PDB file of C-alpha atoms in Angstrom:
ATOM      1  CA  UNK A 752      11.192  67.079 -46.345  1.00 70.00           C
ATOM      2  CA  UNK A 753       8.599  64.744 -44.939  1.00 74.00           C
ATOM      3  CA  UNK A 754       5.055  65.950 -44.132  1.00 75.00           C
ATOM      4  CA  UNK A 755       4.313  62.866 -41.989  1.00 86.00           C
ATOM      5  CA  UNK A 756       7.258  63.392 -39.651  1.00 92.00           C
ATOM      6  CA  UNK A 757       6.487  67.112 -39.745  1.00 92.00           C
ATOM      7  CA  UNK A 758       3.047  66.337 -38.372  1.00 94.00           C
ATOM      8  CA  UNK A 759       4.568  64.326 -35.522  1.00 95.00           C
ATOM      9  CA  UNK A 760       6.720  67.331 -34.568  1.00 96.00           C
ATOM     10  CA  UNK A 761       3.657  69.590 -34.889  1.00 96.00           C
ATOM     11  CA  UNK A 762       1.606  67.349 -32.575  1.00 97.00           C
ATOM     12  CA  UNK A 763       4.472  67.304 -30.066  1.00 97.00           C
ATOM     13  CA  UNK A 764       4.784  71.099 -30.233  1.00 97.00           C
ATOM     14  CA  UNK A 765       1.039  71.484 -29.809  1.00 97.00           C
ATOM     15  CA  UNK A 766       1.046  69.206 -26.746  1.00 97.00           C
ATOM     16  CA  UNK A 767       4.053  70.967 -25.219  1.00 97.00           C
ATOM     17  CA  UNK A 768       2.469  74.373 -25.790  1.00 96.00           C
ATOM     18  CA  UNK A 769      -0.352  73.380 -23.458  1.00 96.00           C
ATOM     19  CA  UNK A 770       2.021  72.513 -20.614  1.00 95.00           C
ATOM     20  CA  UNK A 771       3.189  75.196 -18.241  1.00 92.00           C
ATOM     21  CA  UNK A 772       6.819  76.212 -18.729  1.00 92.00           C
ATOM     22  CA  UNK A 773       7.334  74.197 -21.931  1.00 95.00           C
ATOM     23  CA  UNK A 774       7.018  76.966 -24.536  1.00 94.00           C
ATOM     24  CA  UNK A 775      10.717  76.856 -25.491  1.00 95.00           C
ATOM     25  CA  UNK A 776      10.453  73.129 -26.165  1.00 97.00           C
ATOM     26  CA  UNK A 777       7.201  73.670 -28.077  1.00 97.00           C
ATOM     27  CA  UNK A 778       8.891  76.336 -30.204  1.00 97.00           C
ATOM     28  CA  UNK A 779      11.764  73.965 -30.969  1.00 97.00           C
ATOM     29  CA  UNK A 780       9.387  71.140 -31.965  1.00 97.00           C
ATOM     30  CA  UNK A 781       7.382  73.473 -34.209  1.00 97.00           C
ATOM     31  CA  UNK A 782      10.549  74.769 -35.851  1.00 96.00           C
ATOM     32  CA  UNK A 783      11.461  71.128 -36.641  1.00 96.00           C
ATOM     33  CA  UNK A 784       8.000  70.605 -38.081  1.00 96.00           C
ATOM     34  CA  UNK A 785       8.290  73.622 -40.373  1.00 94.00           C
ATOM     35  CA  UNK A 786      11.808  72.636 -41.413  1.00 93.00           C
ATOM     36  CA  UNK A 787      10.425  69.292 -42.605  1.00 94.00           C
ATOM     37  CA  UNK A 788       7.314  70.784 -44.206  1.00 92.00           C
ATOM     38  CA  UNK A 789       7.445  74.547 -44.858  1.00 88.00           C
ATOM     39  CA  UNK A 790       3.783  74.413 -45.953  1.00 86.00           C
ATOM     40  CA  UNK A 791       2.515  73.185 -42.586  1.00 89.00           C
ATOM     41  CA  UNK A 792       0.101  76.044 -41.905  1.00 88.00           C
ATOM     42  CA  UNK A 793      -0.966  74.792 -38.487  1.00 90.00           C
ATOM     43  CA  UNK A 794       2.622  74.534 -37.248  1.00 93.00           C
ATOM     44  CA  UNK A 795       3.477  77.950 -38.662  1.00 92.00           C
ATOM     45  CA  UNK A 796       0.445  79.560 -37.078  1.00 91.00           C
ATOM     46  CA  UNK A 797       1.046  77.992 -33.668  1.00 95.00           C
ATOM     47  CA  UNK A 798       4.748  78.864 -33.787  1.00 96.00           C
ATOM     48  CA  UNK A 799       3.825  82.467 -34.623  1.00 94.00           C
ATOM     49  CA  UNK A 800       1.445  82.581 -31.651  1.00 93.00           C
ATOM     50  CA  UNK A 801       4.055  81.132 -29.289  1.00 96.00           C
ATOM     51  CA  UNK A 802       6.766  83.503 -30.504  1.00 96.00           C
ATOM     52  CA  UNK A 803       4.367  86.403 -30.053  1.00 93.00           C
ATOM     53  CA  UNK A 804       3.481  85.190 -26.558  1.00 92.00           C
ATOM     54  CA  UNK A 805       7.207  84.868 -25.761  1.00 93.00           C
ATOM     55  CA  UNK A 806       7.636  88.509 -26.816  1.00 94.00           C
ATOM     56  CA  UNK A 807       9.676  87.540 -29.869  1.00 95.00           C
ATOM     57  CA  UNK A 808       7.579  89.858 -31.994  1.00 95.00           C
ATOM     58  CA  UNK A 809      10.043  90.447 -34.829  1.00 95.00           C
ATOM     59  CA  UNK A 810      10.660  86.737 -35.269  1.00 94.00           C
ATOM     60  CA  UNK A 811       6.913  86.008 -35.236  1.00 95.00           C
ATOM     61  CA  UNK A 812       6.279  88.789 -37.756  1.00 95.00           C
ATOM     62  CA  UNK A 813       8.980  87.543 -40.155  1.00 94.00           C
ATOM     63  CA  UNK A 814       7.775  83.945 -39.922  1.00 93.00           C
ATOM     64  CA  UNK A 815       4.111  84.792 -40.478  1.00 93.00           C
ATOM     65  CA  UNK A 816       4.854  87.261 -43.274  1.00 93.00           C
ATOM     66  CA  UNK A 817       6.803  84.589 -45.175  1.00 89.00           C
ATOM     67  CA  UNK A 818       4.017  82.077 -44.545  1.00 89.00           C
ATOM     68  CA  UNK A 819       1.363  84.508 -45.763  1.00 91.00           C
ATOM     69  CA  UNK A 820       3.329  85.108 -48.967  1.00 89.00           C
ATOM     70  CA  UNK A 821       3.879  81.393 -49.683  1.00 85.00           C
ATOM     71  CA  UNK A 822       0.752  79.799 -48.282  1.00 86.00           C
ATOM     72  CA  UNK A 823      -1.929  82.340 -47.324  1.00 91.00           C
ATOM     73  CA  UNK A 824      -4.474  81.441 -44.657  1.00 91.00           C
ATOM     74  CA  UNK A 825      -6.998  83.537 -42.772  1.00 93.00           C
ATOM     75  CA  UNK A 826      -5.642  82.412 -39.378  1.00 90.00           C
ATOM     76  CA  UNK A 827      -2.116  83.470 -40.300  1.00 91.00           C
ATOM     77  CA  UNK A 828      -3.365  86.712 -41.840  1.00 94.00           C
ATOM     78  CA  UNK A 829      -5.343  87.622 -38.735  1.00 95.00           C
ATOM     79  CA  UNK A 830      -2.407  87.030 -36.410  1.00 94.00           C
ATOM     80  CA  UNK A 831      -0.069  88.873 -38.772  1.00 95.00           C
ATOM     81  CA  UNK A 832      -2.419  91.860 -38.964  1.00 96.00           C
ATOM     82  CA  UNK A 833      -2.552  92.060 -35.155  1.00 95.00           C
ATOM     83  CA  UNK A 834       1.236  91.843 -34.867  1.00 96.00           C
ATOM     84  CA  UNK A 835       1.711  94.478 -37.586  1.00 96.00           C
ATOM     85  CA  UNK A 836      -0.634  96.742 -35.623  1.00 97.00           C
ATOM     86  CA  UNK A 837       1.332  96.100 -32.437  1.00 95.00           C
ATOM     87  CA  UNK A 838       4.553  96.978 -34.301  1.00 95.00           C
ATOM     88  CA  UNK A 839       2.878 100.255 -35.410  1.00 97.00           C
ATOM     89  CA  UNK A 840       2.950  99.124 -39.044  1.00 97.00           C
ATOM     90  CA  UNK A 841      -0.602 100.296 -39.535  1.00 98.00           C
ATOM     91  CA  UNK A 842      -0.699 100.228 -43.330  1.00 97.00           C
ATOM     92  CA  UNK A 843       0.651  96.667 -43.321  1.00 97.00           C
ATOM     93  CA  UNK A 844      -1.929  95.774 -40.683  1.00 97.00           C
ATOM     94  CA  UNK A 845      -4.695  97.048 -42.975  1.00 97.00           C
ATOM     95  CA  UNK A 846      -3.363  95.033 -45.919  1.00 97.00           C
ATOM     96  CA  UNK A 847      -3.104  91.805 -43.909  1.00 96.00           C
ATOM     97  CA  UNK A 848      -6.536  92.399 -42.390  1.00 96.00           C
ATOM     98  CA  UNK A 849      -8.051  92.859 -45.832  1.00 96.00           C
ATOM     99  CA  UNK A 850      -6.268  89.700 -47.014  1.00 96.00           C
ATOM    100  CA  UNK A 851      -7.741  87.869 -44.040  1.00 96.00           C
ATOM    101  CA  UNK A 852     -11.274  88.980 -44.898  1.00 96.00           C
ATOM    102  CA  UNK A 853     -10.833  88.029 -48.538  1.00 96.00           C
ATOM    103  CA  UNK A 854      -9.778  84.526 -47.439  1.00 96.00           C
ATOM    104  CA  UNK A 855     -12.516  84.226 -44.804  1.00 97.00           C
ATOM    105  CA  UNK A 856     -15.283  86.873 -44.672  1.00 95.00           C
ATOM    106  CA  UNK A 857     -16.537  85.413 -41.356  1.00 95.00           C
ATOM    107  CA  UNK A 858     -13.452  86.674 -39.438  1.00 95.00           C
ATOM    108  CA  UNK A 859     -15.410  89.641 -38.152  1.00 95.00           C
ATOM    109  CA  UNK A 860     -12.951  90.546 -35.356  1.00 96.00           C
ATOM    110  CA  UNK A 861     -10.396  91.574 -37.969  1.00 97.00           C
ATOM    111  CA  UNK A 862     -12.660  94.563 -38.699  1.00 97.00           C
ATOM    112  CA  UNK A 863     -11.559  95.985 -35.348  1.00 97.00           C
ATOM    113  CA  UNK A 864      -7.906  95.682 -36.317  1.00 97.00           C
ATOM    114  CA  UNK A 865      -8.527  97.366 -39.669  1.00 96.00           C
ATOM    115  CA  UNK A 866     -10.615 100.127 -38.124  1.00 97.00           C
ATOM    116  CA  UNK A 867      -8.159 100.876 -35.366  1.00 97.00           C
ATOM    117  CA  UNK A 868      -5.299 100.928 -37.870  1.00 98.00           C
ATOM    118  CA  UNK A 869      -7.271 103.454 -39.947  1.00 98.00           C
ATOM    119  CA  UNK A 870      -7.694 105.491 -36.776  1.00 97.00           C
ATOM    120  CA  UNK A 871      -3.939 105.508 -36.198  1.00 97.00           C
ATOM    121  CA  UNK A 872      -3.248 106.853 -39.692  1.00 97.00           C
ATOM    122  CA  UNK A 873      -5.869 109.582 -39.296  1.00 97.00           C
ATOM    123  CA  UNK A 874      -8.627 108.117 -41.478  1.00 97.00           C
ATOM    124  CA  UNK A 875     -11.631 108.502 -39.147  1.00 97.00           C
ATOM    125  CA  UNK A 876     -14.345 107.790 -41.726  1.00 97.00           C
ATOM    126  CA  UNK A 877     -12.794 104.438 -42.622  1.00 97.00           C
ATOM    127  CA  UNK A 878     -12.353 103.749 -38.895  1.00 97.00           C
ATOM    128  CA  UNK A 879     -16.068 104.367 -38.287  1.00 97.00           C
ATOM    129  CA  UNK A 880     -17.074 102.296 -41.298  1.00 97.00           C
ATOM    130  CA  UNK A 881     -15.158  99.274 -39.986  1.00 97.00           C
ATOM    131  CA  UNK A 882     -16.676  99.619 -36.533  1.00 97.00           C
ATOM    132  CA  UNK A 883     -20.162  99.907 -38.081  1.00 97.00           C
ATOM    133  CA  UNK A 884     -19.597  96.697 -40.029  1.00 96.00           C
ATOM    134  CA  UNK A 885     -18.366  94.979 -36.879  1.00 97.00           C
ATOM    135  CA  UNK A 886     -21.389  96.167 -34.891  1.00 97.00           C
ATOM    136  CA  UNK A 887     -23.685  94.911 -37.639  1.00 97.00           C
ATOM    137  CA  UNK A 888     -22.527  91.381 -36.739  1.00 96.00           C
ATOM    138  CA  UNK A 889     -22.036  91.967 -33.009  1.00 97.00           C
ATOM    139  CA  UNK A 890     -24.581  94.644 -32.034  1.00 96.00           C
ATOM    140  CA  UNK A 891     -24.294  93.973 -28.285  1.00 97.00           C
ATOM    141  CA  UNK A 892     -20.590  94.856 -27.992  1.00 97.00           C
ATOM    142  CA  UNK A 893     -20.795  97.828 -25.630  1.00 97.00           C
ATOM    143  CA  UNK A 894     -17.049  98.546 -25.675  1.00 97.00           C
ATOM    144  CA  UNK A 895     -17.054  98.953 -29.443  1.00 97.00           C
ATOM    145  CA  UNK A 896     -20.177 101.131 -29.261  1.00 96.00           C
ATOM    146  CA  UNK A 897     -18.346 103.429 -26.825  1.00 96.00           C
ATOM    147  CA  UNK A 898     -15.274 103.395 -29.062  1.00 96.00           C
ATOM    148  CA  UNK A 899     -17.452 104.403 -32.016  1.00 93.00           C
ATOM    149  CA  UNK A 900     -18.943 107.309 -30.076  1.00 94.00           C
ATOM    150  CA  UNK A 901     -15.484 108.590 -29.151  1.00 94.00           C
ATOM    151  CA  UNK A 902     -14.309 108.945 -32.761  1.00 92.00           C
TER     152      UNK A 902
END
């Protein structure tokens, strides 16, 4: 376990992730990084994003869930909440969204994830409340205003 070498692998994975057609190599580099330093939040987060992008949803979810348990971060929580929502795990999505806001109250977009998850589990008042909070910070978002009217 070496955080310095882990960072080298992370930087390589980050660079590869920006090149077209190199996601598999980026994933491999990031996996090496995390193997060397399981607490490397940046590598974990980027790997989760790349796995999600590569449609490896279950793998991304497992990785980010473990990371959130061992080393919580708002970035990881936000991505995890979105993936949980996508997997139709709405109650989990709400929990991870709330964790995200407790770690970083400025992550306003997570209010949309929470609200929509409440909508999916038939809790319209909570859904509206989340959208109201979101619109308090972003009053010009016309799509969310229309969404609010349709509830």
